[in-house]
CSV table of C-alpha atoms in Angstrom, one decimal:
chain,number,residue,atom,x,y,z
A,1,UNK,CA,147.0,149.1,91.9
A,2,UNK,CA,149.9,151.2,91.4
A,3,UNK,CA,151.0,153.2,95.0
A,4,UNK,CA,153.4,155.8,94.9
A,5,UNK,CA,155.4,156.7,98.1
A,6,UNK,CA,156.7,160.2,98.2
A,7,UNK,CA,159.2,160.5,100.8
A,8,UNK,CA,160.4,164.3,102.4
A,9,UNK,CA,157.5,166.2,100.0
A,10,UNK,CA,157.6,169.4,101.8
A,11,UNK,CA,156.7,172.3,99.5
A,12,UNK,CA,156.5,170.2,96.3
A,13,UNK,CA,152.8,170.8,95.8
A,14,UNK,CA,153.2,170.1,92.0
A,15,UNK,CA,155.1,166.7,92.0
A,16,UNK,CA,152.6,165.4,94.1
A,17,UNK,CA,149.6,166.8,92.0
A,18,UNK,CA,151.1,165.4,89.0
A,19,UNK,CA,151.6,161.9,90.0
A,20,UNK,CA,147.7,161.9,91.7
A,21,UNK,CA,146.6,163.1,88.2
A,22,UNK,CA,148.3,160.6,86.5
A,23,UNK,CA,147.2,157.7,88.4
A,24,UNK,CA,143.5,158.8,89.3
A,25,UNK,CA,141.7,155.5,89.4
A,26,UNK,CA,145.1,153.4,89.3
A,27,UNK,CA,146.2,153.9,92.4
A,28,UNK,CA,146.9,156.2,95.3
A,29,UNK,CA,149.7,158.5,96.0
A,30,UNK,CA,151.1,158.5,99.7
A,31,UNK,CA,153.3,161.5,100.7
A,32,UNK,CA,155.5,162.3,103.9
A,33,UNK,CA,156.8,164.8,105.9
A,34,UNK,CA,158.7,164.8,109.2
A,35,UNK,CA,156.1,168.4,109.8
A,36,UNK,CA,152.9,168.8,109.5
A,37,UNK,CA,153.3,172.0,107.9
A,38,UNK,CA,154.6,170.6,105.2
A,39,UNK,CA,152.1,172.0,102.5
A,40,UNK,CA,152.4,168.6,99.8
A,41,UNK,CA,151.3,166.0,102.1
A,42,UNK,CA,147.7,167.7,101.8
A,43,UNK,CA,148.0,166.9,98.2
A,44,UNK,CA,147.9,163.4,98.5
A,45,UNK,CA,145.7,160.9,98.8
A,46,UNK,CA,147.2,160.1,101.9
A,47,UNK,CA,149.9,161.1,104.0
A,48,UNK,CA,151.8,160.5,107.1
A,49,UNK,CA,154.3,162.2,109.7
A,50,UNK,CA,157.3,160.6,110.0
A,51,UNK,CA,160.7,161.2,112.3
A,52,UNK,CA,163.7,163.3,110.5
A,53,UNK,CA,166.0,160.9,108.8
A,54,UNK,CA,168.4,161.3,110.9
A,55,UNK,CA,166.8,159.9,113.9
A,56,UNK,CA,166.6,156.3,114.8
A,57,UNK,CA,163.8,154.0,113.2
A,58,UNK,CA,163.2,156.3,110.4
A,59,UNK,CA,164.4,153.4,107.9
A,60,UNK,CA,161.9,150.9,109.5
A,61,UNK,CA,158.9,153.7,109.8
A,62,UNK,CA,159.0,153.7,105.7
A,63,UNK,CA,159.5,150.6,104.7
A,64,UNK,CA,156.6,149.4,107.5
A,65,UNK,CA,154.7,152.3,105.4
A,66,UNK,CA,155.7,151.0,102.1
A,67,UNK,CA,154.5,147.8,103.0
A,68,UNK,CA,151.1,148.7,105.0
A,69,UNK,CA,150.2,150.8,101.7
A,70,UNK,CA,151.1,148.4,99.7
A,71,UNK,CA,153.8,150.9,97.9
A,72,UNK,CA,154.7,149.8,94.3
A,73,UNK,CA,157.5,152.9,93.9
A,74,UNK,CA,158.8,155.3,96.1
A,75,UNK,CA,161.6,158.2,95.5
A,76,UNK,CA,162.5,161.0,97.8
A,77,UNK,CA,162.6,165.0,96.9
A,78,UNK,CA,165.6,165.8,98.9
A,79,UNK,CA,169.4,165.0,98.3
A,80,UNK,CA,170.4,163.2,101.8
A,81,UNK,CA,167.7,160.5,101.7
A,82,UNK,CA,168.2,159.0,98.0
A,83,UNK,CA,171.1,157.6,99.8
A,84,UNK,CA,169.4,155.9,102.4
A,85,UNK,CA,167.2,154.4,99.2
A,86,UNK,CA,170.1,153.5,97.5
A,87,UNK,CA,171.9,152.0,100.2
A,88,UNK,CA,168.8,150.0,101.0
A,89,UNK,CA,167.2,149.4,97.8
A,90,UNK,CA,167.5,145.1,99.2
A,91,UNK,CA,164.7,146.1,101.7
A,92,UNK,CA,162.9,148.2,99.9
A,93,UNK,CA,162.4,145.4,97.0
A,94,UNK,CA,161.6,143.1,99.5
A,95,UNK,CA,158.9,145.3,100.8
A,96,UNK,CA,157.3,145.6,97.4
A,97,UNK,CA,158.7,148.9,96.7
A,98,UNK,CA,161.1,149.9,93.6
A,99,UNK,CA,163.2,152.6,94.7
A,100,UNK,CA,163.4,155.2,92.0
A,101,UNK,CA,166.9,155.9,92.4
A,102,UNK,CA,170.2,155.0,90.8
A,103,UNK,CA,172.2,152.7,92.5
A,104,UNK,CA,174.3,153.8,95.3
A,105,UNK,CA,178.0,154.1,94.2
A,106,UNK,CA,176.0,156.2,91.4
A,107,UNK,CA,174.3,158.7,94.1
A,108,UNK,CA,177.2,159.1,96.3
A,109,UNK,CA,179.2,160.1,93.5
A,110,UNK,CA,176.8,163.1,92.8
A,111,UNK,CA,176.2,163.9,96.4
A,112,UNK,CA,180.1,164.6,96.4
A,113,UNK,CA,180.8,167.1,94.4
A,114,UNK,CA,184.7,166.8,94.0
A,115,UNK,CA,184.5,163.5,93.6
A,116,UNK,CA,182.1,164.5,90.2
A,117,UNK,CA,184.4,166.9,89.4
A,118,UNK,CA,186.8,163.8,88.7
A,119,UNK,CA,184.7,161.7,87.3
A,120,UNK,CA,183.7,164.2,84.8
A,121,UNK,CA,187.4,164.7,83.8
A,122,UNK,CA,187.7,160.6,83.9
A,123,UNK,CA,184.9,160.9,80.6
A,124,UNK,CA,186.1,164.0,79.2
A,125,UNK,CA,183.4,165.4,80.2
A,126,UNK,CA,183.9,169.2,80.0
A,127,UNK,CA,183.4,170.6,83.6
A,128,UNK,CA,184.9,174.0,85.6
A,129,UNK,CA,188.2,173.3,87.1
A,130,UNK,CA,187.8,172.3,90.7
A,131,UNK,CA,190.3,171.9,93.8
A,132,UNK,CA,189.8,170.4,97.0
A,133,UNK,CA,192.3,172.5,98.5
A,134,UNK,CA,193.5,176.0,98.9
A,135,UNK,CA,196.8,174.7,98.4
A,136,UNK,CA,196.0,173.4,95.3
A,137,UNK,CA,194.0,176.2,94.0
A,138,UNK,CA,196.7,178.6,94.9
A,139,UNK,CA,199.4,176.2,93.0
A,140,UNK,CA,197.6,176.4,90.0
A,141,UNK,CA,196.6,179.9,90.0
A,142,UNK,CA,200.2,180.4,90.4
A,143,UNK,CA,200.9,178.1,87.2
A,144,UNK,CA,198.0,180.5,85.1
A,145,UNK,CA,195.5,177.4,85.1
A,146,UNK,CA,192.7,179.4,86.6
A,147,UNK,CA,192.2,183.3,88.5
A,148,UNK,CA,189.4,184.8,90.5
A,149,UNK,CA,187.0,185.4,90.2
A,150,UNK,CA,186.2,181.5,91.8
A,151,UNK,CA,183.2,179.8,93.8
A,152,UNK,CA,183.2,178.4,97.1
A,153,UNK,CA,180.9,175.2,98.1
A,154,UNK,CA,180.9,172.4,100.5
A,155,UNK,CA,181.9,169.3,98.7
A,156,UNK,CA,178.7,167.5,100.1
A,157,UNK,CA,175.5,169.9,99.9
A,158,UNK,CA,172.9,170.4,98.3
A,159,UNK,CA,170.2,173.9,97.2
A,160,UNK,CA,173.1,176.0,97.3
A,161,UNK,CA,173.8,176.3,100.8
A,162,UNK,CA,176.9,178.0,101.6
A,163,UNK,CA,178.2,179.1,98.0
A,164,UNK,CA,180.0,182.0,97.9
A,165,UNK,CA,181.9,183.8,95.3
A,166,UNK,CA,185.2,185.0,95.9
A,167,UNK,CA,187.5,187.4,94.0
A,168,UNK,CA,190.9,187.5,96.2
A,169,UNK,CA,193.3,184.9,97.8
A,170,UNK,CA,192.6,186.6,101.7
A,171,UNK,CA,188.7,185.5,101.3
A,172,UNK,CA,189.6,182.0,100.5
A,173,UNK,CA,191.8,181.3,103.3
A,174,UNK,CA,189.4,182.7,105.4
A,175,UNK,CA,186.0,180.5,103.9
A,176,UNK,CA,188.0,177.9,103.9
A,177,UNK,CA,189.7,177.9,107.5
A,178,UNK,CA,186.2,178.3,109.1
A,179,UNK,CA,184.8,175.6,106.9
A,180,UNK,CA,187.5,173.3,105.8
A,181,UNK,CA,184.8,171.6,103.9
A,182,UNK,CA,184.6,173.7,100.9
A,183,UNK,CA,186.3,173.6,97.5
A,184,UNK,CA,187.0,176.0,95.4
A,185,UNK,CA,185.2,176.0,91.7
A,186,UNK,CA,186.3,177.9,88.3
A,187,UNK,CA,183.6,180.5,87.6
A,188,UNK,CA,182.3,179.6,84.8
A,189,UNK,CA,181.0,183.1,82.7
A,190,UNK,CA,178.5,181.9,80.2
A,191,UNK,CA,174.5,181.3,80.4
A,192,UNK,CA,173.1,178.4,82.8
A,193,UNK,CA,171.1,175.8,81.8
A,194,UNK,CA,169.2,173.2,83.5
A,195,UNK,CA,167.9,169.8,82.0
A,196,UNK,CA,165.7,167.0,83.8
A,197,UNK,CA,166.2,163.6,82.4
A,198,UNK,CA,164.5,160.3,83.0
A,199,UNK,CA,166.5,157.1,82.0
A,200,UNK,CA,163.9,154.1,81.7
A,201,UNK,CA,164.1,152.0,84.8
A,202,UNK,CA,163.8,148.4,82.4
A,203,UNK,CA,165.6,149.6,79.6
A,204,UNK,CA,168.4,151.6,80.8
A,205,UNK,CA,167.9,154.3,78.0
A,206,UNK,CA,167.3,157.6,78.7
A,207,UNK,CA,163.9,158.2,77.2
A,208,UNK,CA,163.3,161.7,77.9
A,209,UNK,CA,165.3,165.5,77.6
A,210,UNK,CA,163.8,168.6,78.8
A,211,UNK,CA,166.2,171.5,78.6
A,212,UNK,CA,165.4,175.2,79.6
A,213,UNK,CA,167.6,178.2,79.5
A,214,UNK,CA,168.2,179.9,83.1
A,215,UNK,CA,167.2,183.3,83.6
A,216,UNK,CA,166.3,184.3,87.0
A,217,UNK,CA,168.0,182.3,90.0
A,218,UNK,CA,166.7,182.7,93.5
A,219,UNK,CA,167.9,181.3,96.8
A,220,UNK,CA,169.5,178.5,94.6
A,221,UNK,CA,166.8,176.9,92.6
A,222,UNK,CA,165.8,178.9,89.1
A,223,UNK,CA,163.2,181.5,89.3
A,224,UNK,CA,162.5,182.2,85.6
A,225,UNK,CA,163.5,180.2,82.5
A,226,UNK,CA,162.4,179.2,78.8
A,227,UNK,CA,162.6,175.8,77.2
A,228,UNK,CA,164.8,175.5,74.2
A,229,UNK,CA,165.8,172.5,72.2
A,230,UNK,CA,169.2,171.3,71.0
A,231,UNK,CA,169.9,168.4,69.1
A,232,UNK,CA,173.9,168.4,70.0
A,233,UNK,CA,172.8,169.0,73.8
A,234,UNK,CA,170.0,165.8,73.7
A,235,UNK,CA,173.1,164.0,72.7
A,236,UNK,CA,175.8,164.8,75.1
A,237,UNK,CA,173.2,164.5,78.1
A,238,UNK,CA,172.2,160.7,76.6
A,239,UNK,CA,175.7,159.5,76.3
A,240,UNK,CA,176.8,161.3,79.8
A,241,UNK,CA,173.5,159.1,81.3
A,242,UNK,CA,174.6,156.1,79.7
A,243,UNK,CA,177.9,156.8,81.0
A,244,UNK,CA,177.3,157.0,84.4
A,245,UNK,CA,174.9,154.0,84.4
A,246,UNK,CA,171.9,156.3,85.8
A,247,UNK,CA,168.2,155.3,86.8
A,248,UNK,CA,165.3,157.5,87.4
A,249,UNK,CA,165.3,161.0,87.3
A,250,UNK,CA,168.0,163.3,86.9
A,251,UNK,CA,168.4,166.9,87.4
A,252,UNK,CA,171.5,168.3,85.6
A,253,UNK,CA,173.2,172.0,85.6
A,254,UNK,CA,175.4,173.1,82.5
A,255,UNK,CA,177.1,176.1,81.5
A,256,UNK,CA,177.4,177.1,77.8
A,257,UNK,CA,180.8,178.4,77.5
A,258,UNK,CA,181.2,179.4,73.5
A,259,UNK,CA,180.5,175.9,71.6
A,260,UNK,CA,180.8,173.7,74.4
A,261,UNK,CA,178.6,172.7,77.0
A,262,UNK,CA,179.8,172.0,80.7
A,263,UNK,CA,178.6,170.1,83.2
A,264,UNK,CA,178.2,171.9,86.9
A,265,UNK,CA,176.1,169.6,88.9
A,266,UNK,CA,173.8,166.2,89.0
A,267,UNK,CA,171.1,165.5,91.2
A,268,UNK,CA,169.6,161.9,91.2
A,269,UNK,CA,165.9,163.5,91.6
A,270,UNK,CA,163.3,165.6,90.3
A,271,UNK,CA,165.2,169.0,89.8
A,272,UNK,CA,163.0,172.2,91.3
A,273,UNK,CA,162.0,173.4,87.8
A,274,UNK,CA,160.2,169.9,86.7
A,275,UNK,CA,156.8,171.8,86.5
A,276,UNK,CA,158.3,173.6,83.8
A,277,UNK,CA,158.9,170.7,81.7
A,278,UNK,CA,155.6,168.8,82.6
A,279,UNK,CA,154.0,172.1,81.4
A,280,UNK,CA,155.8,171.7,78.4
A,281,UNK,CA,153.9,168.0,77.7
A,282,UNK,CA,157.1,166.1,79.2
A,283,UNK,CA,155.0,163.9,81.5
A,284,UNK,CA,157.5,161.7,83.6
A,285,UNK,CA,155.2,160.3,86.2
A,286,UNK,CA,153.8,158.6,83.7
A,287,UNK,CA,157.1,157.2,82.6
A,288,UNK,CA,157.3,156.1,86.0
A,289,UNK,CA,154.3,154.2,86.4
A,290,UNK,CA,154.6,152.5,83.2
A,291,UNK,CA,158.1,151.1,84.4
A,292,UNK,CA,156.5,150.0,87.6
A,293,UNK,CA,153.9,148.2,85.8
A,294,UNK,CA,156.3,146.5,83.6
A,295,UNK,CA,156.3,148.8,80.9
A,296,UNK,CA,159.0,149.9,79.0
A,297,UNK,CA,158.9,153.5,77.7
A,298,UNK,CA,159.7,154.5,74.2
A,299,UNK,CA,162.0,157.6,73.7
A,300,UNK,CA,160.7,161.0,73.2
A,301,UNK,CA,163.8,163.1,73.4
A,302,UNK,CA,163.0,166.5,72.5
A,303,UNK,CA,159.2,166.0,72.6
A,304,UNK,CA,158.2,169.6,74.0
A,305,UNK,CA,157.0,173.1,73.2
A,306,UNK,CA,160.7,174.9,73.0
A,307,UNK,CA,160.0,179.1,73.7
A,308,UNK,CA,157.8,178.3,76.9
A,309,UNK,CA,158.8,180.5,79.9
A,310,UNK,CA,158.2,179.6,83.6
A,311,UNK,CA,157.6,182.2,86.1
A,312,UNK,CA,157.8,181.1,89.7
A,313,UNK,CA,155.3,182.9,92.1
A,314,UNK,CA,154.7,182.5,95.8
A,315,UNK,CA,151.4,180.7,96.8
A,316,UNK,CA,149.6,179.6,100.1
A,317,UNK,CA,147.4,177.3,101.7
A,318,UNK,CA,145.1,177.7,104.2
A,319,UNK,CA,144.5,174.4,106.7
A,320,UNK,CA,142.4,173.9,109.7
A,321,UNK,CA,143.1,171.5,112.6
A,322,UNK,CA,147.0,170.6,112.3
């Protein structure tokens, strides 16, 4: 039996329908939520309500699940807890459960945003100019490196919480004096992308690229898009995995700025728009269970219907007895 722990599913109906699908006589899926309102637990074969993650025993409560469901593989939908998986990925193993994760100096580096920024520079990576510092982003505006209009985020955040752009010097002193957290980010005026990889827990290759085209965004996560292929994109995105020694899946933003492509952001998880890509035949649950049952999976870079557009619409479900 194959088990699959989804931690934090909230309103991920269609992760957690996918991976049920996919193992429908091979295992169970088990899914939790720290509310029962949270719409994806009902999806699963099982669930369970579990503290926030913030609170004390939350780290026990899931690996005494992992271990009484006899959990094979478990991963996390939201940003803050892959690092709790990383951190403990020890415990985890030893409770029978792979954490689907990359390791942890890997995850932090993506949760911090200017600490990407230089990494990205450290490969060459082509990425917007960022500054940690209004000091600093006013000393190079003043050398003609970069000029408004520029973005505001926190360094450490995540669904695009507090981003704001900004077009004068008077609004970034006052973002950043009541939130001394933020940098400041070069707008980057070209069309966004967003691709979802998955790099082959045994192997290490990255065995799969689905990229779409960004049309519509929406409280941070992409509304409307269509999937395109490109051969010189599959490639960057493989070397920049290998690069940064990733596991798992990752969800990464780009920018085409005239023949180059630029990186904005990584997230070590499923990105929001994965239905799209497992609507377009790139089935990464599958991928997953094969690694957890000691397969390794052959690449199929590319392998997808390109000219596919996803529309997000709003949904409900109806529940009795909560």
């Amino acid at each position: 039996m194959t088990n699959i722990l989804i931690l934090s599913a909230g309103t991920r109906d269609k992760v957690v329908q996918y991976f049920k699908k996919e193992l429908a006589g091979r295992g169970k899926v088990v899914a939790t939520d720290c509310s029962p309102l949270a719409p994806a637990i009902y999806e699963a074969d099982e669930y369970a309500i579990v503290p926030r993650i913030t609170e004390e025993g939350y780290l026990d409560t899931i690996l005494s699940l992992c271990k009484e469901k006899e959990i094979s593989g478990v991963f996390s939908l939201i940003d803050p807890e892959l690092s709790l998986l990383a951190a403990h990925r020890d415990e985890f193993l030893a409770a029978g459960a792979v954490p689907i994760v990359p390791d942890a100096e890997a995850v932090e580096l993506c949760f911090d945003k200017f600490r990407m920024y230089e990494k990205l520079v450290e490969l060459g990576v082509p990425a917007g100019k960022c500054y940690r510092t209004p000091e600093a982003f006013f000393a190079a505006q003043e050398r003609g490196e970069i000029d408004y209009p520029v973005f505001l985020k926190p360094v450490c955040g995540s669904a695009s919480l507090n981003i704001s752009k900004v077009s004068c010097r008077e609004e970034v002193e006052l973002f950043c004096r009541e939130n001394p957290d933020l940098m400041i980010q070069e707008f980057l005026d070209g069309p966004e992308y967003g691709a979802d990889l998955y790099v082959d827990l045994i192997s290490g290759e990255t065995v799969s690229v689905f990229v779409k085209q960004k049309l519509k965004m929406r409280a941070g996560e992409t509304d409307k898009a269509v999937s395109v292929k490109d051969e010189e994109l599959f490639a960057f995105l493989e070397d920049f995995a290998r690069n940064m020694g990733f596991r798992g899946m990752i969800d990464v933003d780009l920018f085409r700025i005239g023949e180059r492509w630029y990186v904005s952001e990584v997230n070590p998880r499923f990105g929001g728009g994965y239905p799209h890509a497992y609507a377009c035949g790139v089935n990464v649950p599958v991928m997953v269970i094969n690694n957890l049952e000691g397969r390794k999976n052959e690449p199929c870079i590319g392998a997808y219907r390109a000219g596919v557009v996803m529309m997000k619409y709003s949904e409900i479900m109806i529940r009795e007895g909560i």
